[in-house]
Tab-separated table of C-alpha atoms and ligand atoms in Angstrom:
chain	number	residue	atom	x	y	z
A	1	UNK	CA	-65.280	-205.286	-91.921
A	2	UNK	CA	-66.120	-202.792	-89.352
A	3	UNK	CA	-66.361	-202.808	-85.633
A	4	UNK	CA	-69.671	-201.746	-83.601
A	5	UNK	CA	-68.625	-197.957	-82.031
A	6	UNK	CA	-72.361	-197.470	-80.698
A	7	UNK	CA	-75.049	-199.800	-78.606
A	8	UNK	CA	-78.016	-198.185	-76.936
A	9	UNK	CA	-80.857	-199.653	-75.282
A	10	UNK	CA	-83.992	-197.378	-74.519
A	11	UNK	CA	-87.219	-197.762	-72.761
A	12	UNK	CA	-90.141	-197.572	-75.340
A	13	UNK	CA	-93.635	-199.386	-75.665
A	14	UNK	CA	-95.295	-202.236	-77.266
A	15	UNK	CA	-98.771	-202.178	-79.412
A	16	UNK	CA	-100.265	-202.974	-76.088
A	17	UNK	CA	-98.989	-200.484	-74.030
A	18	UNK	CA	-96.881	-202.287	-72.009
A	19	UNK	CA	-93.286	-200.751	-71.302
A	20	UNK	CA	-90.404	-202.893	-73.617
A	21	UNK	CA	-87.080	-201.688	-75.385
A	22	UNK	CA	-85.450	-200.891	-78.339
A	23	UNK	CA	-81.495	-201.618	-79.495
A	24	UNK	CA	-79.656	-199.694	-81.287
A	25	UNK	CA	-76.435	-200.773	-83.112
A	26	UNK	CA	-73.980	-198.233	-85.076
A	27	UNK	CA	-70.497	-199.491	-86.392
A	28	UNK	CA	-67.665	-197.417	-87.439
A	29	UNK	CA	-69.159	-196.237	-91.126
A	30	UNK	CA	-72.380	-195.252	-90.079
A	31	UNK	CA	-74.462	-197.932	-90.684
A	32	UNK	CA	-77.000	-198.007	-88.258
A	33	UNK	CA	-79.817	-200.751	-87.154
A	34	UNK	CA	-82.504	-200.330	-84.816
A	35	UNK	CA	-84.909	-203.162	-83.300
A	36	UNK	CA	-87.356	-203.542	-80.624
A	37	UNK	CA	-88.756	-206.121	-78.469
A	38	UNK	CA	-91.823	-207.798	-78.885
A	39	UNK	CA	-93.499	-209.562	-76.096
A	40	UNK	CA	-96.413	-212.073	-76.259
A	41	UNK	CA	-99.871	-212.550	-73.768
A	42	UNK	CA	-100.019	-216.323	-74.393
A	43	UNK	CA	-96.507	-217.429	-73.497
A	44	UNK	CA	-95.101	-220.608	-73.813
A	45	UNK	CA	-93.497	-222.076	-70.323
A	46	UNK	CA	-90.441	-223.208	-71.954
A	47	UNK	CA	-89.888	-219.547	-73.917
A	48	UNK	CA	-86.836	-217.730	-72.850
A	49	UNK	CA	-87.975	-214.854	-70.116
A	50	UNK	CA	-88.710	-211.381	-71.766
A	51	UNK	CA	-87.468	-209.006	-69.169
A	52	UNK	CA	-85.036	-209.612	-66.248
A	53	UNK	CA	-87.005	-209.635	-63.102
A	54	UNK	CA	-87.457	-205.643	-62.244
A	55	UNK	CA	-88.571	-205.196	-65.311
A	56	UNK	CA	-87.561	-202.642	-68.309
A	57	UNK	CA	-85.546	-200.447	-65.558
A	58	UNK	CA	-83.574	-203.634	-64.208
A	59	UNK	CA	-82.786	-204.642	-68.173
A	60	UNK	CA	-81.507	-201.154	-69.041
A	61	UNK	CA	-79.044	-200.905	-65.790
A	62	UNK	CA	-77.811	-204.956	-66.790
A	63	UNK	CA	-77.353	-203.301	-70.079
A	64	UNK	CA	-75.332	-200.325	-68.862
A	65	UNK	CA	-73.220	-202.924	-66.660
A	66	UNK	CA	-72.600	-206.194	-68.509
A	67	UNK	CA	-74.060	-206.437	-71.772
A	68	UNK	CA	-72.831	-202.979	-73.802
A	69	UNK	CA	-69.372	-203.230	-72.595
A	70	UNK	CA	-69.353	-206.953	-73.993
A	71	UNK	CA	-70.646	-205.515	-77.314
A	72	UNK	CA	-68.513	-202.587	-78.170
A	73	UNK	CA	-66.242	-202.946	-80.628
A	74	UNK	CA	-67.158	-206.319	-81.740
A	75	UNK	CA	-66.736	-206.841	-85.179
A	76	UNK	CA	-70.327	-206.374	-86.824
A	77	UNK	CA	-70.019	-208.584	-89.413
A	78	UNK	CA	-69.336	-211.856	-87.258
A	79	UNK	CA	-73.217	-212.641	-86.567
A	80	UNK	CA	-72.730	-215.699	-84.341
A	81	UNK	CA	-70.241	-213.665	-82.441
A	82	UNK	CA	-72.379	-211.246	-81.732
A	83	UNK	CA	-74.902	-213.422	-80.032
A	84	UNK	CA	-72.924	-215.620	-78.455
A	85	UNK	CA	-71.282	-212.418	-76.653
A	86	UNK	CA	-74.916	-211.963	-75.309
A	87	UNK	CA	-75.377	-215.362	-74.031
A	88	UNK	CA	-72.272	-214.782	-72.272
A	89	UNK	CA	-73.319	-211.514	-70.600
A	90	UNK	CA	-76.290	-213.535	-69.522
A	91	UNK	CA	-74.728	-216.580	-68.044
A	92	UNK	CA	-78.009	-218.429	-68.041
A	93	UNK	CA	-79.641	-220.538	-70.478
A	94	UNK	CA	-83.199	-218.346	-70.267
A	95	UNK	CA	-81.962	-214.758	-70.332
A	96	UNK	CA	-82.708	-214.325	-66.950
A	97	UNK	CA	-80.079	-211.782	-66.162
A	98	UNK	CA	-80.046	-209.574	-69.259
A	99	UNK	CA	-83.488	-210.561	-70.792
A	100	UNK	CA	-84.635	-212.786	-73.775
A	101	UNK	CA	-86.406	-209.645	-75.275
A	102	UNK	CA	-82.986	-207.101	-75.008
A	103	UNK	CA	-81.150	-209.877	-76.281
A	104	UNK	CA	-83.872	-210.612	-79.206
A	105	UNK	CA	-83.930	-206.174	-79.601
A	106	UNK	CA	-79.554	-206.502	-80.191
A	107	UNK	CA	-79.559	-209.482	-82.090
A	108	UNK	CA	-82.617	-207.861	-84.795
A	109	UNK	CA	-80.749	-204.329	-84.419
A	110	UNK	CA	-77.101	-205.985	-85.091
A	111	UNK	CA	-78.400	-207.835	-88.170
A	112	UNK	CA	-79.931	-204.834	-89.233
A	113	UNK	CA	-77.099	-202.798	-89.373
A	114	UNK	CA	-75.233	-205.398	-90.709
A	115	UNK	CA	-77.394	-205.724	-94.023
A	116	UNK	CA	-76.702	-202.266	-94.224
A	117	UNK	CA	-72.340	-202.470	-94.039
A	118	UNK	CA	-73.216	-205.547	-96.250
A	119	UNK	CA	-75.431	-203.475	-98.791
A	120	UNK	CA	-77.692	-205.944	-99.705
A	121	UNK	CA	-81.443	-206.695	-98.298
A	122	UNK	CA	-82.278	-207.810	-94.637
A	123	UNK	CA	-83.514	-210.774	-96.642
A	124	UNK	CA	-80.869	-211.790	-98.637
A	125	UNK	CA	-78.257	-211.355	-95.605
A	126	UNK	CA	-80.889	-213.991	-93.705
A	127	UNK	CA	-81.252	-216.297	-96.755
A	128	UNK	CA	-80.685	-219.968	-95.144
A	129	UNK	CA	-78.791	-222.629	-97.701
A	130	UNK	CA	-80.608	-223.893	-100.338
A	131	UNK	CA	-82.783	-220.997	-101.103
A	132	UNK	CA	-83.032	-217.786	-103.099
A	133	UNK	CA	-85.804	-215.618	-101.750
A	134	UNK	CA	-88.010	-215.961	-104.226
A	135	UNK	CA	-90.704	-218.179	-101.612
A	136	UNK	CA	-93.676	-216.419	-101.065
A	137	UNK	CA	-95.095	-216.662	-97.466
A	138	UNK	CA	-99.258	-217.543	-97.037
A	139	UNK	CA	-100.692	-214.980	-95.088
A	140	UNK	CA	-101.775	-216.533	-91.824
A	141	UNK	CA	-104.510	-213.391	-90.742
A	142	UNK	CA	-106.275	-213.260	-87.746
A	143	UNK	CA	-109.580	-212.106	-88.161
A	144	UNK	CA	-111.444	-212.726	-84.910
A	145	UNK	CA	-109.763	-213.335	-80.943
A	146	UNK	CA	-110.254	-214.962	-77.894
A	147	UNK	CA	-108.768	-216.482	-74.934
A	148	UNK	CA	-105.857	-214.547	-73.386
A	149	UNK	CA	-106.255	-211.473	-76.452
A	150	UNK	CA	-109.566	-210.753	-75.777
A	151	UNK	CA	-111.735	-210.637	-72.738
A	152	UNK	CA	-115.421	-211.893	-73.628
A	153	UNK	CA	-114.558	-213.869	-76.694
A	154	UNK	CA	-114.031	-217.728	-77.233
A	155	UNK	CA	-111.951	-220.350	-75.885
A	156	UNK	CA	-109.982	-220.604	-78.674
A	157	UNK	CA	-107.063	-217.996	-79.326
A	158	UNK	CA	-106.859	-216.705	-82.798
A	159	UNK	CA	-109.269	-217.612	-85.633
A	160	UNK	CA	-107.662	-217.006	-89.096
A	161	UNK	CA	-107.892	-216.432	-92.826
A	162	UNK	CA	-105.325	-218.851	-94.257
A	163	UNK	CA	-104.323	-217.030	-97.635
A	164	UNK	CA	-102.412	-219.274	-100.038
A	165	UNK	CA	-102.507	-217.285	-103.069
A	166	UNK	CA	-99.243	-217.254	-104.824
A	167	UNK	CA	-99.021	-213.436	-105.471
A	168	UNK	CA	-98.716	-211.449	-101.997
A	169	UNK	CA	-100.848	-208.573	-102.954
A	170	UNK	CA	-103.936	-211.405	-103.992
A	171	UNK	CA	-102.912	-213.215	-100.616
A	172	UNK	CA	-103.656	-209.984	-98.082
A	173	UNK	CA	-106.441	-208.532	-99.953
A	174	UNK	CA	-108.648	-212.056	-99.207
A	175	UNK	CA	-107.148	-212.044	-95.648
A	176	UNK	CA	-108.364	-208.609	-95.092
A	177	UNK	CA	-112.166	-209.338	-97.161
A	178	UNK	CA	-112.506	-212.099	-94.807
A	179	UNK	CA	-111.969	-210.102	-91.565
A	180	UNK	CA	-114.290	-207.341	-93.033
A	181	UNK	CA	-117.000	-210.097	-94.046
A	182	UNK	CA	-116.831	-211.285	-90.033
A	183	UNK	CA	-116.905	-207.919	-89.088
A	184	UNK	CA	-120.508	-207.616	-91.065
A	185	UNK	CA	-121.579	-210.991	-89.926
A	186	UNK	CA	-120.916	-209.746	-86.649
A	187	UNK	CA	-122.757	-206.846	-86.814
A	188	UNK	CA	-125.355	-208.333	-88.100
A	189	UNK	CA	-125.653	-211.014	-85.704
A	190	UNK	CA	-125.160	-208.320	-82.588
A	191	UNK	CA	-127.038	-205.047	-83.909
A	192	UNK	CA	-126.767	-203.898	-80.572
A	193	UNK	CA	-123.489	-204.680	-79.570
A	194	UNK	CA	-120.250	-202.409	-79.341
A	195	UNK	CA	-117.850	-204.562	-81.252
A	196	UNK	CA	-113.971	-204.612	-80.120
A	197	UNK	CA	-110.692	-205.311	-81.473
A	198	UNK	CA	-108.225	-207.895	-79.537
A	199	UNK	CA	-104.622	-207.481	-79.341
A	200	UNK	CA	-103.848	-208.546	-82.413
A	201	UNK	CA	-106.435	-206.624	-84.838
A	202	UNK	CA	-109.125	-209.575	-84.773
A	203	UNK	CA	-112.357	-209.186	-84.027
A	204	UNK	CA	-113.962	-209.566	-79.971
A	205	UNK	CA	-117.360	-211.065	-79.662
A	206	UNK	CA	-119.426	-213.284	-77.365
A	207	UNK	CA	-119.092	-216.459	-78.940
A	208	UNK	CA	-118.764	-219.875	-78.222
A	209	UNK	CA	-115.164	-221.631	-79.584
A	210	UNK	CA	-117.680	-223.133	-82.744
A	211	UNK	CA	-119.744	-220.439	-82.995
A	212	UNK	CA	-116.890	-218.757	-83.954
A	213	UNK	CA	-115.037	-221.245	-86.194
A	214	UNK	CA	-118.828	-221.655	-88.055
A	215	UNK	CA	-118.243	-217.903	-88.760
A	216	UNK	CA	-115.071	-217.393	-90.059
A	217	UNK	CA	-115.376	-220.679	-92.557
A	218	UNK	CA	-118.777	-218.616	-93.682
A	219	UNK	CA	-116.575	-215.252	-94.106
A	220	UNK	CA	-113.902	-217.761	-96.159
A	221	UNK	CA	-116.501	-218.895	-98.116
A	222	UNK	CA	-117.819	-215.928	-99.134
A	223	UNK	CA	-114.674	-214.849	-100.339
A	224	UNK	CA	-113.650	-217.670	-102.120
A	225	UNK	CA	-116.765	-217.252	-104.311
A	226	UNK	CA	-116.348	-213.633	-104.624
A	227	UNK	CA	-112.506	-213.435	-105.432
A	228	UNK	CA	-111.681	-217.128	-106.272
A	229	UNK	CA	-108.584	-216.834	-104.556
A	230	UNK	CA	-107.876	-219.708	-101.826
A	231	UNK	CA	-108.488	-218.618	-98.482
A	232	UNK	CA	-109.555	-221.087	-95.761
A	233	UNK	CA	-109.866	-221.238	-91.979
A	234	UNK	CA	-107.467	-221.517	-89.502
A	235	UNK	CA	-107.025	-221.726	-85.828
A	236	UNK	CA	-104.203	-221.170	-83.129
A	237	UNK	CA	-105.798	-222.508	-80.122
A	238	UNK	CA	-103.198	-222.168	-77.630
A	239	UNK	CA	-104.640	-224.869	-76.182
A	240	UNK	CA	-102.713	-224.364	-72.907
A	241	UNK	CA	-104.736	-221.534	-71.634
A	242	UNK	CA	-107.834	-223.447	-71.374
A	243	UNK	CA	-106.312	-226.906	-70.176
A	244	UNK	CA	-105.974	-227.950	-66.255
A	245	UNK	CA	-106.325	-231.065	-64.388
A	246	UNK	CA	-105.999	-233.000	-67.545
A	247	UNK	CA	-108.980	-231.520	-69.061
A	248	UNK	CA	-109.433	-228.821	-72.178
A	249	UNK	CA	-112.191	-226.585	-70.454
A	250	UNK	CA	-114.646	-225.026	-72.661
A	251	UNK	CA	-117.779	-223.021	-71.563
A	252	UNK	CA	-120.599	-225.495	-71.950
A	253	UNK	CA	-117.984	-229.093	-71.405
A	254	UNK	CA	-115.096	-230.819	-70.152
A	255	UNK	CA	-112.861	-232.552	-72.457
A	256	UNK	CA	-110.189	-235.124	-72.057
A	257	UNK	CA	-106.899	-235.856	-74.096
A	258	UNK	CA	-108.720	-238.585	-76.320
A	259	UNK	CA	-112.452	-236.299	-76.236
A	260	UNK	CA	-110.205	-233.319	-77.406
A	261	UNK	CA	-108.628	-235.544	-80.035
A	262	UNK	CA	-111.759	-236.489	-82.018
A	263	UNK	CA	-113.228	-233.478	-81.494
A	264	UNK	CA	-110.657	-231.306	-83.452
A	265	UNK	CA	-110.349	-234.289	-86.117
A	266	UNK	CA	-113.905	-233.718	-86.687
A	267	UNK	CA	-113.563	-230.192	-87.141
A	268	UNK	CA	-110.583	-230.512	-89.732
A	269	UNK	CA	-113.126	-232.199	-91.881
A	270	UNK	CA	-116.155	-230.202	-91.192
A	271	UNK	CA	-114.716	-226.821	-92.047
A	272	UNK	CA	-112.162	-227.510	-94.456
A	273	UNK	CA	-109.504	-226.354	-91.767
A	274	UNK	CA	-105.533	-226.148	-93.696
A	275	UNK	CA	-104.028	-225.071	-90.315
A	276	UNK	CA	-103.754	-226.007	-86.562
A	277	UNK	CA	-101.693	-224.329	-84.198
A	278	UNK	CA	-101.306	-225.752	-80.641
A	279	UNK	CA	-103.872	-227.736	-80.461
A	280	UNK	CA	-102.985	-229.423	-77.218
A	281	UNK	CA	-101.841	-228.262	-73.759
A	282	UNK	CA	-97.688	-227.506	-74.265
A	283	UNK	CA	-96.636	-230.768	-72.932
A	284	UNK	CA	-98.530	-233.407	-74.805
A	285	UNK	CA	-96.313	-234.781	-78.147
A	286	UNK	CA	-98.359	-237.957	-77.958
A	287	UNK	CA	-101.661	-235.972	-78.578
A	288	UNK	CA	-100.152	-233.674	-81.297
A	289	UNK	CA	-98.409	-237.044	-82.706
A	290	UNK	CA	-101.727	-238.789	-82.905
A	291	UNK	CA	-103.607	-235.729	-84.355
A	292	UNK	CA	-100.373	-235.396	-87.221
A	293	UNK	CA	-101.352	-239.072	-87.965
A	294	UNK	CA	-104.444	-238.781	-88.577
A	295	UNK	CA	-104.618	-235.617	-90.250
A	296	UNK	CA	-101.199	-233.997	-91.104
A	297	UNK	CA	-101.699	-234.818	-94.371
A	298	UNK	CA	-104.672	-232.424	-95.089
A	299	UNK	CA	-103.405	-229.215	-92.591
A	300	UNK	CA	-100.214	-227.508	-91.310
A	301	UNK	CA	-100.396	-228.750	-87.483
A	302	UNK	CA	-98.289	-225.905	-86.177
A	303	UNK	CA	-96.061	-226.296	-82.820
A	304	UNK	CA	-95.709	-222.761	-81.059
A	305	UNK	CA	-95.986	-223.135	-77.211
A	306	UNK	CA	-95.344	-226.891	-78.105
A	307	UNK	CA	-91.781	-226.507	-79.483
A	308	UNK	CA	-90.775	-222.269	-78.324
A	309	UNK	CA	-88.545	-222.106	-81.398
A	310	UNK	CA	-86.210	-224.795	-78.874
A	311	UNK	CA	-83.838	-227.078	-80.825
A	312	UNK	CA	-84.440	-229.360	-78.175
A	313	UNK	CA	-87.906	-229.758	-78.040
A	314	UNK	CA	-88.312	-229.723	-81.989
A	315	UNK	CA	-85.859	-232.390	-82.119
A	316	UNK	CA	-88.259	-234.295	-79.429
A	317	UNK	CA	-90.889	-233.291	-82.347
A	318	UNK	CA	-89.391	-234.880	-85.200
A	319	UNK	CA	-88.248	-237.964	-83.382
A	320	UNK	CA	-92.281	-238.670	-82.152
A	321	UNK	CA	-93.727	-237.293	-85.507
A	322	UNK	CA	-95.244	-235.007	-83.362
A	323	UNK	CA	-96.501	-232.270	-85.872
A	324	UNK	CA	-95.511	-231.402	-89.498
A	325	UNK	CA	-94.592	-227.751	-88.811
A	326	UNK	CA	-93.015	-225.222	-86.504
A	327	UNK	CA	-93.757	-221.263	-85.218
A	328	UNK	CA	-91.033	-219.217	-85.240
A	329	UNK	CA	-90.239	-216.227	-82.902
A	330	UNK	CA	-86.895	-215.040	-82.887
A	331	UNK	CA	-87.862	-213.285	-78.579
A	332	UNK	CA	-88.546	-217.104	-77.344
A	333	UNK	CA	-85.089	-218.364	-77.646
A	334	UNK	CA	-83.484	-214.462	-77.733
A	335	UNK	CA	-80.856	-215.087	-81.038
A	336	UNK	CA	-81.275	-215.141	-84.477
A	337	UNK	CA	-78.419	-217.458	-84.058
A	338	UNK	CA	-80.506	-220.037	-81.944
A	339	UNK	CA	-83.697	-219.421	-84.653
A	340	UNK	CA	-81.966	-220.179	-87.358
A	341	UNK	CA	-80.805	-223.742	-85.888
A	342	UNK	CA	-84.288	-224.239	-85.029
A	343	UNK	CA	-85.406	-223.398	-88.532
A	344	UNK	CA	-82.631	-225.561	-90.987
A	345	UNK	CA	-83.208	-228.221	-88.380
A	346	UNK	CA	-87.070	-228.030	-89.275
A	347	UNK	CA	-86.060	-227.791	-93.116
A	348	UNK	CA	-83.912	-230.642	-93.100
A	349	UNK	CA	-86.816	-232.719	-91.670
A	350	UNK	CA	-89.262	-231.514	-94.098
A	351	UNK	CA	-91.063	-229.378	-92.255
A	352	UNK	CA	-92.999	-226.437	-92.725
A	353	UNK	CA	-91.507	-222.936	-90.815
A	354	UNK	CA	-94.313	-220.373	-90.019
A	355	UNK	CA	-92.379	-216.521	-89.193
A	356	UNK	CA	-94.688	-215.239	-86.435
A	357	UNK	CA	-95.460	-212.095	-84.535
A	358	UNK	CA	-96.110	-211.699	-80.772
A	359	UNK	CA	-99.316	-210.200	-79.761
A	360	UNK	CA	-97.689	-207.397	-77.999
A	361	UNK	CA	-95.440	-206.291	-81.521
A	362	UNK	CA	-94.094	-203.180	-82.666
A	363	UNK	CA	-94.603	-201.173	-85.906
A	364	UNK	CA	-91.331	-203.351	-87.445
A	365	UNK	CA	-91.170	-204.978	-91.151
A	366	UNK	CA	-88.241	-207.119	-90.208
A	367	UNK	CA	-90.734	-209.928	-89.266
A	368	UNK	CA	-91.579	-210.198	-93.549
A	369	UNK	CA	-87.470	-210.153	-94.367
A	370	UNK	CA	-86.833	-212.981	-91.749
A	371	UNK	CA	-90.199	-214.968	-93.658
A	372	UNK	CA	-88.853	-214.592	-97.456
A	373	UNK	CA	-85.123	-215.051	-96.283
A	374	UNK	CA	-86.167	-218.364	-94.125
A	375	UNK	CA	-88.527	-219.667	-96.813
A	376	UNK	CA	-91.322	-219.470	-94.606
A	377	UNK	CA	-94.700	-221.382	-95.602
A	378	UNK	CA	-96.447	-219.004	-93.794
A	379	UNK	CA	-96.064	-215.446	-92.299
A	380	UNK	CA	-98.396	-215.124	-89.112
A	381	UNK	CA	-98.404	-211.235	-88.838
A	382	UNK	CA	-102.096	-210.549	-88.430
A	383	UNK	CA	-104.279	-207.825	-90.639
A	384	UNK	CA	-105.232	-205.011	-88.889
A	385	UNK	CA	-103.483	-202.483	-86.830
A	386	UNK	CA	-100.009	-200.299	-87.295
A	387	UNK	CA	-97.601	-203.315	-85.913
A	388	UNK	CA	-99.592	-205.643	-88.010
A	389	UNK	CA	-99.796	-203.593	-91.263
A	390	UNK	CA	-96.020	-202.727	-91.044
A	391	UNK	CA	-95.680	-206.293	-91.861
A	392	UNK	CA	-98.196	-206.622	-94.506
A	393	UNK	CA	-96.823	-203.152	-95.924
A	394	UNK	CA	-93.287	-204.580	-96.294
A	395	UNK	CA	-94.158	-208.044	-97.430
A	396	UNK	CA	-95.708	-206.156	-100.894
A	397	UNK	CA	-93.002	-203.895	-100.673
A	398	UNK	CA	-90.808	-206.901	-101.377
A	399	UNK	CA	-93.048	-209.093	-103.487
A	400	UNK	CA	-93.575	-205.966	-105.886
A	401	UNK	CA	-91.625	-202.809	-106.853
A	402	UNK	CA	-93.113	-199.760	-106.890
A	403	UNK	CA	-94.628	-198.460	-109.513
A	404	UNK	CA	-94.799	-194.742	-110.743
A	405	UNK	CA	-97.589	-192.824	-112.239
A	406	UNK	CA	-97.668	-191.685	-115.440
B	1	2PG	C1	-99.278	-217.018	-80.402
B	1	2PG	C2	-98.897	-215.578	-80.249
B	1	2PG	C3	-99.000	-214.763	-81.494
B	1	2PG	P1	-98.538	-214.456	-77.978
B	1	2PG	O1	-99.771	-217.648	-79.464
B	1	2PG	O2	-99.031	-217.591	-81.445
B	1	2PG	O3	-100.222	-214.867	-82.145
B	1	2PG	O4	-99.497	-214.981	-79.161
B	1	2PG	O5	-97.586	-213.503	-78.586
B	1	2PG	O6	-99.461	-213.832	-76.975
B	1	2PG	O7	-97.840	-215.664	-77.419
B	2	MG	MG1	-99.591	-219.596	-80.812
């Protein structure tokens, strides 16, 4: 038992550039946890709001007024205490006042510090009931970008390397060989081109949404021969971004609800697709429900935008059979408190729980504690980059001790 004597809040900046802030949280012993906030490009309408309006200078005088007198000398250890004392600085159901991502940065940073006082693992002090923390997350890997991450690219938001093998060190090193492979297809394909990065480490390029997908399932291929590890395509379409007027808008055609419907069935066949995230515009459970029905069975058919880590909504999920599995992020609701609802609510339906970045992240290994401790089926954290590698880094550095050299 000891109370919190310190709580800072400074201005700092995200793997895009963009200004955000980091918590601090010290209690009477020392122990000392530090967190910052993530933001994300491709936001869901229903997520809590990041940053008061005013931005990072309004959120550090709200924190000066309301929310670190509320927080001092709490007692650390009481976790729902501590977040509830920030929904009550807020006042308003989406962090309006205070901000979704300074409550997110105080929440992380609290925890943090608490694991410490605790002296045990981030993990273990986040294990839900039921578990032991000895789950291994896939590797969900984006290896090539598009819509709002990269300017030039396809329709479709993230293509990925789905990496199932059991052992994390076996799982990353076929993610990463299959975002090298599309690197050399690209090159090969555009010897003239300059090749870019998008925000989250994938690859940039000219392509059309199944130009694209024909690519990566080539680059899984490839590696699946090579290393005989299991590592298939993925997609997070974010379907959202390219939807208005009740029509999915791609390049060359206009499709409807029911067009967009058989169209992606067709693709889970054709490339051997184990993974689906928002494939629908954020509103339509009937279209995700019929898509589950017909092919839940052979993929993870992943609610991000769909569900934004809400109780609510994902109870709205469950009831419809909407999907068969849920994206976390801990900055969309703004409490580890209100995640972990979302996520025993998810495991006592069955469902899978994917632990996700944002595409604006920070170089943070929390992200891998919060997968292993949650039982994650997947950790969405992609490959390349120091925010993204952070996550990678401290995944193995969990999965395997170190070893020293004779
Ligand atoms: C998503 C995320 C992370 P953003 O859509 O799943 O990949 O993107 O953080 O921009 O919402
Ligand atoms: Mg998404």
């Amino acid at each position: 038992m000891s109370r919190v004597v310190e709580v800072t809040l400074r201005a700092i900046v995200d793997s895009r550039g963009s200004p955000t802030v980091e918590a601090e949280v010290t209690d009477a012993d020392g122990h000392r946890g530090r967190a910052g906030a993530p933001s994300g490009a491709s936001t869901g309408t229903h997520e809590v709001l990041a940053l008061p309006e005013g931005g990072v200078p309004a959120a550090l005088d709200r924190f000066r007024t309301d929310v670190r007198p509320a927080l001092l000398g709490r007692e650390l250890s009481d976790a729902p205490g501590w977040d509830a004392a920030l929904h009550r600085a807020d006042g308003d159901d989406e962090f309006r006042r205070i901000g979704g991502g300074v409550a997110t940065a105080l929440s992380i940073a609290a925890a943090i510090a608490r694991a410490r006082a605790a002296g045990v693992p981030l993990w273990r002090s986040w294990l839900r009931p039921g578990l032991d923390g000895s789950g291994r997350p896939m590797i969900v890997g984006n290896c090539l970008n598009g819509g709002r991450h990269a300017i030039g690219g396809p329709e479709f938001q993230e293509y990925h390397a789905i990496s199932s093998a059991p052992n994390p060190a076996d799982a990353v090193r076929a993610a990463i060989a299959v975002h090298r492979r599309v690197g050399e297809a690209l090159t090969e394909k555009f010897p003239k081109l300059a090749l870019g990065r998008g925000d989250e480490g994938g690859w940039v390029a000219p392509l059309g949404s199944l130009e694209a997908l024909e690519l990566l399932s080539q680059a899984c291929e490839a590696v699946r021969d090579e290393t005989h590890l299991p590592v298939h395509p993925g997609l997070d379409l974010a379907a959202s971004e390219f939807f208005s007027d009740g029509q999915y808008r791609y390049r060359d055609r206009n499709l409807d609800p029911d067009g967009q419907l058989a169209f992606l069935v067709e693709l889970v066949d054709k490339f051997g697709l184990k993974y689906m995230e928002d494939p629908f515009e954020e509103e339509a459970f009937d279209s995700f429900a019929a898509f589950t029905k017909a092919v839940g069975g052979k993929l993870l058919v992943v609610g991000d935008d769909l569900y934004t880590t809400g109780l609510a909504r994902l109870e709205r999920g469950i009831a419809e059979k909407s999907t068969n599995s849920v994206l976390i992020k801990v900055n969309q609701v703004g409490t580890l408190t209100d995640t972990f609802a979302t996520v025993d609510r998810a495991r006592a339906a069955g469902w899978s729980t994917i632990a996700s970045h944002r595409s604006g992240d920070l170089p943070e290994g929390w992200l891998s504690h919060f997968a292993i401790g949650t039982g994650a089926r997947g950790l969405k954290c992609g490959l390349l980059g120091g925010e993204r590698v952070a996550k990678l880094n401290e995944l193995l550095r969990l999965a395997a001790p170190a070893q020293t050299s004779p």
